[in-house]
Coordinates of C-alpha atoms and ligand atoms in Angstrom, one line a residue:
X2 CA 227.7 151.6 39.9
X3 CA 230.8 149.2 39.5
X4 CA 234.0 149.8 37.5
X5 CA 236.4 147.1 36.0
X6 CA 239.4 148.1 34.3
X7 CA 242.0 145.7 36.1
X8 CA 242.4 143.4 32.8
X9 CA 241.1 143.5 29.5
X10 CA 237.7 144.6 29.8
X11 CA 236.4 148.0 30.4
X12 CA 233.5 147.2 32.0
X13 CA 230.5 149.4 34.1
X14 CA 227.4 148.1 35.5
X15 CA 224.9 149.5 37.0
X16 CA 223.2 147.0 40.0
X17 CA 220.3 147.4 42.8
X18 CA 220.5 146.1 45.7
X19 CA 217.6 143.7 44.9
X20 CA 219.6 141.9 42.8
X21 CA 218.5 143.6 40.0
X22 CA 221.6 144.1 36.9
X23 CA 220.0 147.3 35.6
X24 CA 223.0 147.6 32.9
X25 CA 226.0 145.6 32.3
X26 CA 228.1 147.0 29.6
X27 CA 231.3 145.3 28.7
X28 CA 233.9 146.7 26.1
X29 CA 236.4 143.6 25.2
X30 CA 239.6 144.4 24.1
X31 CA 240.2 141.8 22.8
X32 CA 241.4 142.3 19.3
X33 CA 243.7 144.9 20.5
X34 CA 246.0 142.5 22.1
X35 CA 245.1 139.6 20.1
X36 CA 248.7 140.2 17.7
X37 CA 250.5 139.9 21.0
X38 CA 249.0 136.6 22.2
X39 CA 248.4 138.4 25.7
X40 CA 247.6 141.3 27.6
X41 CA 249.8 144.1 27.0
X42 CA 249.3 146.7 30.0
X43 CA 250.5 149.9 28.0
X44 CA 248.0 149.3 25.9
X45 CA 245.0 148.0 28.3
X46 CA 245.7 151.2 30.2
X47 CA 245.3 153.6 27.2
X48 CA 242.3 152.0 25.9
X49 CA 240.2 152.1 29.4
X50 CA 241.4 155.7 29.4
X51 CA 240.2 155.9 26.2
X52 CA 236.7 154.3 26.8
X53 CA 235.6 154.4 30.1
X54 CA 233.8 157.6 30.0
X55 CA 231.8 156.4 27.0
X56 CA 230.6 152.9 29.0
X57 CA 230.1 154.6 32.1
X58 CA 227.9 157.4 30.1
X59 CA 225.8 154.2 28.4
X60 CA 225.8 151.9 31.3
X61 CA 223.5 155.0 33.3
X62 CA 221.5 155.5 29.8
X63 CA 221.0 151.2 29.7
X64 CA 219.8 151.7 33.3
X65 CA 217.9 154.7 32.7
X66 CA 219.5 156.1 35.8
X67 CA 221.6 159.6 36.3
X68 CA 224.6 159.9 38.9
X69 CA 222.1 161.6 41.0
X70 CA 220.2 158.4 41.5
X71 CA 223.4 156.0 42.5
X72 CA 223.7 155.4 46.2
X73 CA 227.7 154.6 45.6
X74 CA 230.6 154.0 43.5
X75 CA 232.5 151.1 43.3
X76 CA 235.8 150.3 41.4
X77 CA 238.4 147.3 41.2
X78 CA 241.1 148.3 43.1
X79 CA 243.3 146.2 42.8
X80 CA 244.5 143.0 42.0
X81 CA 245.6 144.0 38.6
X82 CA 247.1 145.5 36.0
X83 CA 248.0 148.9 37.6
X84 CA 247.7 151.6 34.8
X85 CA 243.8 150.4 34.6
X86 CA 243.3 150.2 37.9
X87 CA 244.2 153.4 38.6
X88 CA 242.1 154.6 35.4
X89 CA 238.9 153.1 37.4
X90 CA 239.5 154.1 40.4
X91 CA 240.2 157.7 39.8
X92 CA 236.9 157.4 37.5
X93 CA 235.1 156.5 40.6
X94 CA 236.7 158.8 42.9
X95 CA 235.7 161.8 40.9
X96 CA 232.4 160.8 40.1
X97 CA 232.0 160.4 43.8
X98 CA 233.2 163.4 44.7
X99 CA 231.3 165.8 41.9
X100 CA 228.1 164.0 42.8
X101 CA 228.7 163.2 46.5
X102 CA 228.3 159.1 46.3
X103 CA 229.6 157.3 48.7
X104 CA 233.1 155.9 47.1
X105 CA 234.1 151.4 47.7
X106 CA 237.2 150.3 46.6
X107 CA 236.8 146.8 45.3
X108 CA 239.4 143.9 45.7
X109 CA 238.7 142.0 42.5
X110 CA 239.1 138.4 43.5
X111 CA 236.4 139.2 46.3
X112 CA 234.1 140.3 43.7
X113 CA 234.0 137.3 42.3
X114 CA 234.0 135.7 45.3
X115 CA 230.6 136.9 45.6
X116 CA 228.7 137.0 42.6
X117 CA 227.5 133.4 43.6
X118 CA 225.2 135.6 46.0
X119 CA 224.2 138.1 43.3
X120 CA 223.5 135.2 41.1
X121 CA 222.1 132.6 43.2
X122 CA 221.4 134.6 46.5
X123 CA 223.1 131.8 48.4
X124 CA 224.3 132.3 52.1
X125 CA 227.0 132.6 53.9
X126 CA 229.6 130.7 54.8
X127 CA 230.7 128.9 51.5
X128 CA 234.0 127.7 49.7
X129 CA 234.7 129.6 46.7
X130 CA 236.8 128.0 44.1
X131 CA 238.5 131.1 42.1
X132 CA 239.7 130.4 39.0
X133 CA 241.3 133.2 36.2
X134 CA 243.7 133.7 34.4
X135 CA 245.6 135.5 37.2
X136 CA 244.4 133.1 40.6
X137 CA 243.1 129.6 41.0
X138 CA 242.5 129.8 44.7
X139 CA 240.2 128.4 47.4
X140 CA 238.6 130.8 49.7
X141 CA 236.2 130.4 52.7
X142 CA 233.9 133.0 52.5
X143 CA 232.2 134.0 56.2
X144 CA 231.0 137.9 55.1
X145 CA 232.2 140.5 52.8
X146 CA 235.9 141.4 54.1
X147 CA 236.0 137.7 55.9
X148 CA 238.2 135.2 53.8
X149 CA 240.6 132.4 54.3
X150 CA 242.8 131.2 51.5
X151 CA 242.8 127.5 52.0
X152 CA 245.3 127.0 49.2
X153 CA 246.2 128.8 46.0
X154 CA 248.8 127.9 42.9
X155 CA 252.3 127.8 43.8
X156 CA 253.5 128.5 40.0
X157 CA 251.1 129.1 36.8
X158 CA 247.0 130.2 37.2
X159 CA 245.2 127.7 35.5
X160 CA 243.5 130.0 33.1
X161 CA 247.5 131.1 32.3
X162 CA 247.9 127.2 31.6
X163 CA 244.6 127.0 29.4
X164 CA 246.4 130.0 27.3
X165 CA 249.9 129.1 26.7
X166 CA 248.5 125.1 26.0
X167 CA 246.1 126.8 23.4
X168 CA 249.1 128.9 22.2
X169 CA 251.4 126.3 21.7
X170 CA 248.8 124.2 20.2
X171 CA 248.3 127.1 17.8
X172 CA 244.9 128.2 18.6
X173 CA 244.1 131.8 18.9
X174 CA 243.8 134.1 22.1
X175 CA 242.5 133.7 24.5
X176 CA 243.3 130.5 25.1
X177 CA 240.4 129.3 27.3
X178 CA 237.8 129.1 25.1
X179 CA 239.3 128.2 21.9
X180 CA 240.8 124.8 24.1
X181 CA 237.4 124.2 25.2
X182 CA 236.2 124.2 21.7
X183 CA 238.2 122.4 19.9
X184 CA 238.4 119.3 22.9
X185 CA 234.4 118.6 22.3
X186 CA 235.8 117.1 18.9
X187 CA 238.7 115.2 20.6
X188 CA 239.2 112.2 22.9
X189 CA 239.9 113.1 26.6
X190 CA 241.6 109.9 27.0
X191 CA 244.3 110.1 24.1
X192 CA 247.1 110.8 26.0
X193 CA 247.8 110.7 29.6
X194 CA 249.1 113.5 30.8
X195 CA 250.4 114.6 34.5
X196 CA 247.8 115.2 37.5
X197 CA 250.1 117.8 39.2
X198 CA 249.5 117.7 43.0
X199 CA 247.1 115.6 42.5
X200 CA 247.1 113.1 46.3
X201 CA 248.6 115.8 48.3
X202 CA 247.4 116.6 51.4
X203 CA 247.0 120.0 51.0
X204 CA 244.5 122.4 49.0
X205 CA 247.2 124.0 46.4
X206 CA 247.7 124.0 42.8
X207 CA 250.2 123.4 40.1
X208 CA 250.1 123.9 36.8
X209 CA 253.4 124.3 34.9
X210 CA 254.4 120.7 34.9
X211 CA 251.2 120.1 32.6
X212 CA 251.8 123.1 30.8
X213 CA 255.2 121.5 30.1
X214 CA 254.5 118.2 29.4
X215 CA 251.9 119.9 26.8
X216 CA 255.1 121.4 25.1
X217 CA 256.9 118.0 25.1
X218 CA 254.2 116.2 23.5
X219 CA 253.2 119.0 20.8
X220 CA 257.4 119.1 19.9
X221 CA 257.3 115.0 19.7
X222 CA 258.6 114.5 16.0
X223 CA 255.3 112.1 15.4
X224 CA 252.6 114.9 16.7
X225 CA 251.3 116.5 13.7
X226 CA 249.6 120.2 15.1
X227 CA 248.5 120.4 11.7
X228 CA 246.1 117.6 12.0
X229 CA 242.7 119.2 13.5
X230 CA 242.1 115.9 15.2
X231 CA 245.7 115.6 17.1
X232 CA 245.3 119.1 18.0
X233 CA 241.4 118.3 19.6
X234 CA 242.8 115.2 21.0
X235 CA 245.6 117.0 23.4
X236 CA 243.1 119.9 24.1
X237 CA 240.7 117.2 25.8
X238 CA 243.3 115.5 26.8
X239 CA 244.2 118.4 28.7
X240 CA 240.8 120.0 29.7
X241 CA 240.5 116.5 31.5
X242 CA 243.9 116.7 33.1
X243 CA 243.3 120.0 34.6
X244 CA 239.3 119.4 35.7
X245 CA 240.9 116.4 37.3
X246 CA 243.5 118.3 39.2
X247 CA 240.9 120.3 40.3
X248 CA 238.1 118.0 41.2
X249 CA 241.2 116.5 43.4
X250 CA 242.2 119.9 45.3
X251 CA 238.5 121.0 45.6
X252 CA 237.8 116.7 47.4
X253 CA 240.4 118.0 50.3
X254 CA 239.8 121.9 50.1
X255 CA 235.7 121.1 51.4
X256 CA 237.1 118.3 54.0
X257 CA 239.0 121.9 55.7
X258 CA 235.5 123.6 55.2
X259 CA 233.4 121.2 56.6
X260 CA 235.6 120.9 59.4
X261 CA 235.6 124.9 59.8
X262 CA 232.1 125.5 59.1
X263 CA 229.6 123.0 60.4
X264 CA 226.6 125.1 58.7
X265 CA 228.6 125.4 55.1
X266 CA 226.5 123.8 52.6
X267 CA 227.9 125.3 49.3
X268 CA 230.6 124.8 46.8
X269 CA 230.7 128.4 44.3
X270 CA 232.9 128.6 41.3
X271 CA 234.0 131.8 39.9
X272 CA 236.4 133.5 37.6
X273 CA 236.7 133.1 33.7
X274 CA 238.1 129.7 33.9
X275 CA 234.7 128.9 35.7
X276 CA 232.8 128.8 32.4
X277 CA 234.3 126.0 31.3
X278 CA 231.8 123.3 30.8
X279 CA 233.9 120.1 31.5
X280 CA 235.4 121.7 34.9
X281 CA 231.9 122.7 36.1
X282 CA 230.9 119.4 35.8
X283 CA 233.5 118.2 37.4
X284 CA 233.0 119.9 40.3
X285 CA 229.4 119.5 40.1
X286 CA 230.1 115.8 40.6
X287 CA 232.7 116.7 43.1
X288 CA 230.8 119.1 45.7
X289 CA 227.4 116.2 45.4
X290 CA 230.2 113.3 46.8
X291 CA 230.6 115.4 50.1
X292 CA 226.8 116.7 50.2
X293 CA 227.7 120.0 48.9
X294 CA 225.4 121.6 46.4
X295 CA 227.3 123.6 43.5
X296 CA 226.7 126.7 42.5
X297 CA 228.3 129.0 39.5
X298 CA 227.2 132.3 38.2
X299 CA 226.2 132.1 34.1
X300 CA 229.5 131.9 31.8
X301 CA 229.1 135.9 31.3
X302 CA 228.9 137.0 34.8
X303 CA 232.0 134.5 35.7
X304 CA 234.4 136.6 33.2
X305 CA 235.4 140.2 34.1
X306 CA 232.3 142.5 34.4
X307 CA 231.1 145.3 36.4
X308 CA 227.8 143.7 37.7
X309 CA 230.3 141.7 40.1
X310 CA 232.3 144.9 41.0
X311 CA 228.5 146.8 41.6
X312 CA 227.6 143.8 43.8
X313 CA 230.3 143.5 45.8
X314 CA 230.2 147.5 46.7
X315 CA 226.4 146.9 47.7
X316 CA 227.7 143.9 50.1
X317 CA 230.5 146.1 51.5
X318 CA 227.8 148.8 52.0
X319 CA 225.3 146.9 53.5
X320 CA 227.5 146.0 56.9
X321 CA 229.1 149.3 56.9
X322 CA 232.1 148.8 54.8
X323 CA 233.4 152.2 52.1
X324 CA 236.7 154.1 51.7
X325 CA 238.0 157.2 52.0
X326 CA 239.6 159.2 48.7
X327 CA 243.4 158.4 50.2
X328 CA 242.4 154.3 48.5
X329 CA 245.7 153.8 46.6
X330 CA 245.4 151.1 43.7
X331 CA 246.9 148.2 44.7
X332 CA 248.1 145.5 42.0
X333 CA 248.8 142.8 44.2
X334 CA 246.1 142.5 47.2
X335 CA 246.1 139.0 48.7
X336 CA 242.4 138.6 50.0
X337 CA 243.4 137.1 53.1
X338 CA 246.7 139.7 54.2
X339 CA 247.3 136.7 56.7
X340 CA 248.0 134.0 54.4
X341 CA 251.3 132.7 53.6
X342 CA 252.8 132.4 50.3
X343 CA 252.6 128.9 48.5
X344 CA 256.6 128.0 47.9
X345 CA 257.7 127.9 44.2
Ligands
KG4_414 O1 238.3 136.2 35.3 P1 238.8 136.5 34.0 O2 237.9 137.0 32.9 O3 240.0 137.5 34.0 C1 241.0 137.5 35.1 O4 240.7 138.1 36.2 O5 242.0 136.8 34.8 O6 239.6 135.1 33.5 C2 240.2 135.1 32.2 C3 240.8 133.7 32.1 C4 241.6 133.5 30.8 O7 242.8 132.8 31.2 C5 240.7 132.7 29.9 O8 241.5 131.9 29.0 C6 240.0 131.8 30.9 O9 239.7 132.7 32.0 N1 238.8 131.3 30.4 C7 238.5 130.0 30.2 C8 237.3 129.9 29.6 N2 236.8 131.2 29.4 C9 237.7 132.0 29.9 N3 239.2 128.9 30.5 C10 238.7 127.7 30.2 N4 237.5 127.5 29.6 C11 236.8 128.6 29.3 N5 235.6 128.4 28.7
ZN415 ZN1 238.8 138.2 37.0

């Protein structure tokens, strides 16, 4: 069984080791924060308290499993919004305990760092390109437990910069998908707009000076927001920016790889930001330039879910890996402990 409370989406799945999702039950809550135009954690924390029972009772009955037939528990841990995370992770801890389960606590960026292998079953090592609206990182991934950050943002996540654009175009929360919406009715090439980082020699990110020069342009006395077709235009505009920022980063972030991992042969997407059409492509296009095939997990299973948080328990298990009850919930949890943090 997996747990995910760290966000907005109180999710349980239940997943065999197979590959198999035997249920994947996801409770968005969505609407609750959609008056604030983001997540407000007081409020995430009292509705996963408020739900989770009920998903985790209809994730077994979707599975047509009982606790008795779970070989462990798994829960995000951590990074995240801390009043949910705890909320999952005590869930876990007591189910493990009343029922004796074996107990995994989950860091959340390495669960979707592996639902490639869930999804597509592909091997280790690989570059992972993790992108939400908390991260946009790249990660070499030798094993469950064995990352290196290659580079990471040093300001805004780019799914943060896909939801205050789509905010300060006017479109509704979250920002993500209404942008990529509305920008398959605009032009991509309306208006130039900055390729931050973009020509650096490294593998990081940076977002706010697009973010910004998205404000400039939308407060521009001769950009009418109330125009459907302006408002498309600087979406695509945008999307484009931002897939070529990343198509950029990810060119240099595989030269590292390949040079680390003679036997890598695999470029993996993940994170909400992953479904977007135009950046998959991208990267499509990208990873087949330097002999890479690309690889993403289906739009719903690159979002927050429990299947991911079910898998990556199953991988920990499998060479040996659980925890003990003393796990504390951790809200920041870099995956590599080593790295050092991007300036800005
Ligand atoms: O992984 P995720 O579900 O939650 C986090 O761990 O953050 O990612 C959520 C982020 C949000 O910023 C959302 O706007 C973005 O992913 N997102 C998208 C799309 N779908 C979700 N961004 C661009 N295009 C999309 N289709
Ligand atoms: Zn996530």
């Amino acid at each position: 069984m997996g747990i995910e409370t760290s966000c907005d989406e109180t999710a349980v799945a239940i997943v065999a080791d197979d590959r198999r999702i035997l249920s994947n039950r996801i409770l968005s809550q969505l609407d609750e924060h959609r008056p604030y135009g983001g997540v407000v954690p007081e409020i995430a924390a009292r509705s996963h308290l408020q739900h989770l029972p009920g998903i985790i009772r209809s994730a077994l009955d979707n599975a047509g499993v009982k606790f008795s037939d779970l070989d462990g528990v798994a829960a995000t841990a951590g990074p995240g919004l801390i009043g949910g995370v705890t909320i999952g992770l005590m869930a876990a801890k007591s189910i493990a305990l009343v029922h004796k389960l074996r107990f995994i606590a989950i860091n959340h960026m390495e669960a979707h760092a592996l639902t490639p292998r869930l999804t597509n079953n592909i091997a280790f090592p690989y570059l992972a390109l993790l992108v939400s609206g908390g991260h946009s990182q790249f990660v070499a991934v030798a094993g469950p437990n064995r990352h290196t950050i290659y580079g990471a943002t040093i300001d805004d996540a780019i799914g943060e910069a896909f939801d205050k654009t789509a905010a300060l175009l006017g479109l509704p929360y979250p920002g993500g998908p209404s942008i990529e919406n509305i920008a398959s009715e605009g032009d991509p090439l309306t208006y130039r707009l900055p390729r931050p980082m973009k020509g650096r020699p490294n593998c990081d990110f940076s977002f706010s000076g697009l973010k910004t020069a998205v404000r400039r342009l939308a407060e521009k006395p001769d950009t009418d927001l109330d125009a459907p077709a302006t408002v498309a235009n600087i979406a695509a505009s945008f999307q484009l920016a931002a897939a070529d920022v990343v198509s950029d980063r990810t060119t240099n972030a595989i030269q590292r790889f390949k040079a680390d991992y003679l036997d890598g042969n695999t470029l993996v997407a993940a994170g909400g930001v992953a479904s977007n059409f135009t950046l998959r492509v991208s990267l499509e296009e990208t990873a087949a330039k330097a002999g890479l095939q690309f690889v993403a997990p289906p739009p719903a299973l690159c979002t927050d879910n429990g299947a991911m948080v079910a898998w990556a328990g199953i991988e920990r298990l499998n060479v040996g890996l659980q925890d003990t009850f003393a796990f504390a919930p951790r809200p920041r949890w870099p995956l590599d402990e080593l790295v050092v943090p991007g300036q800005g």
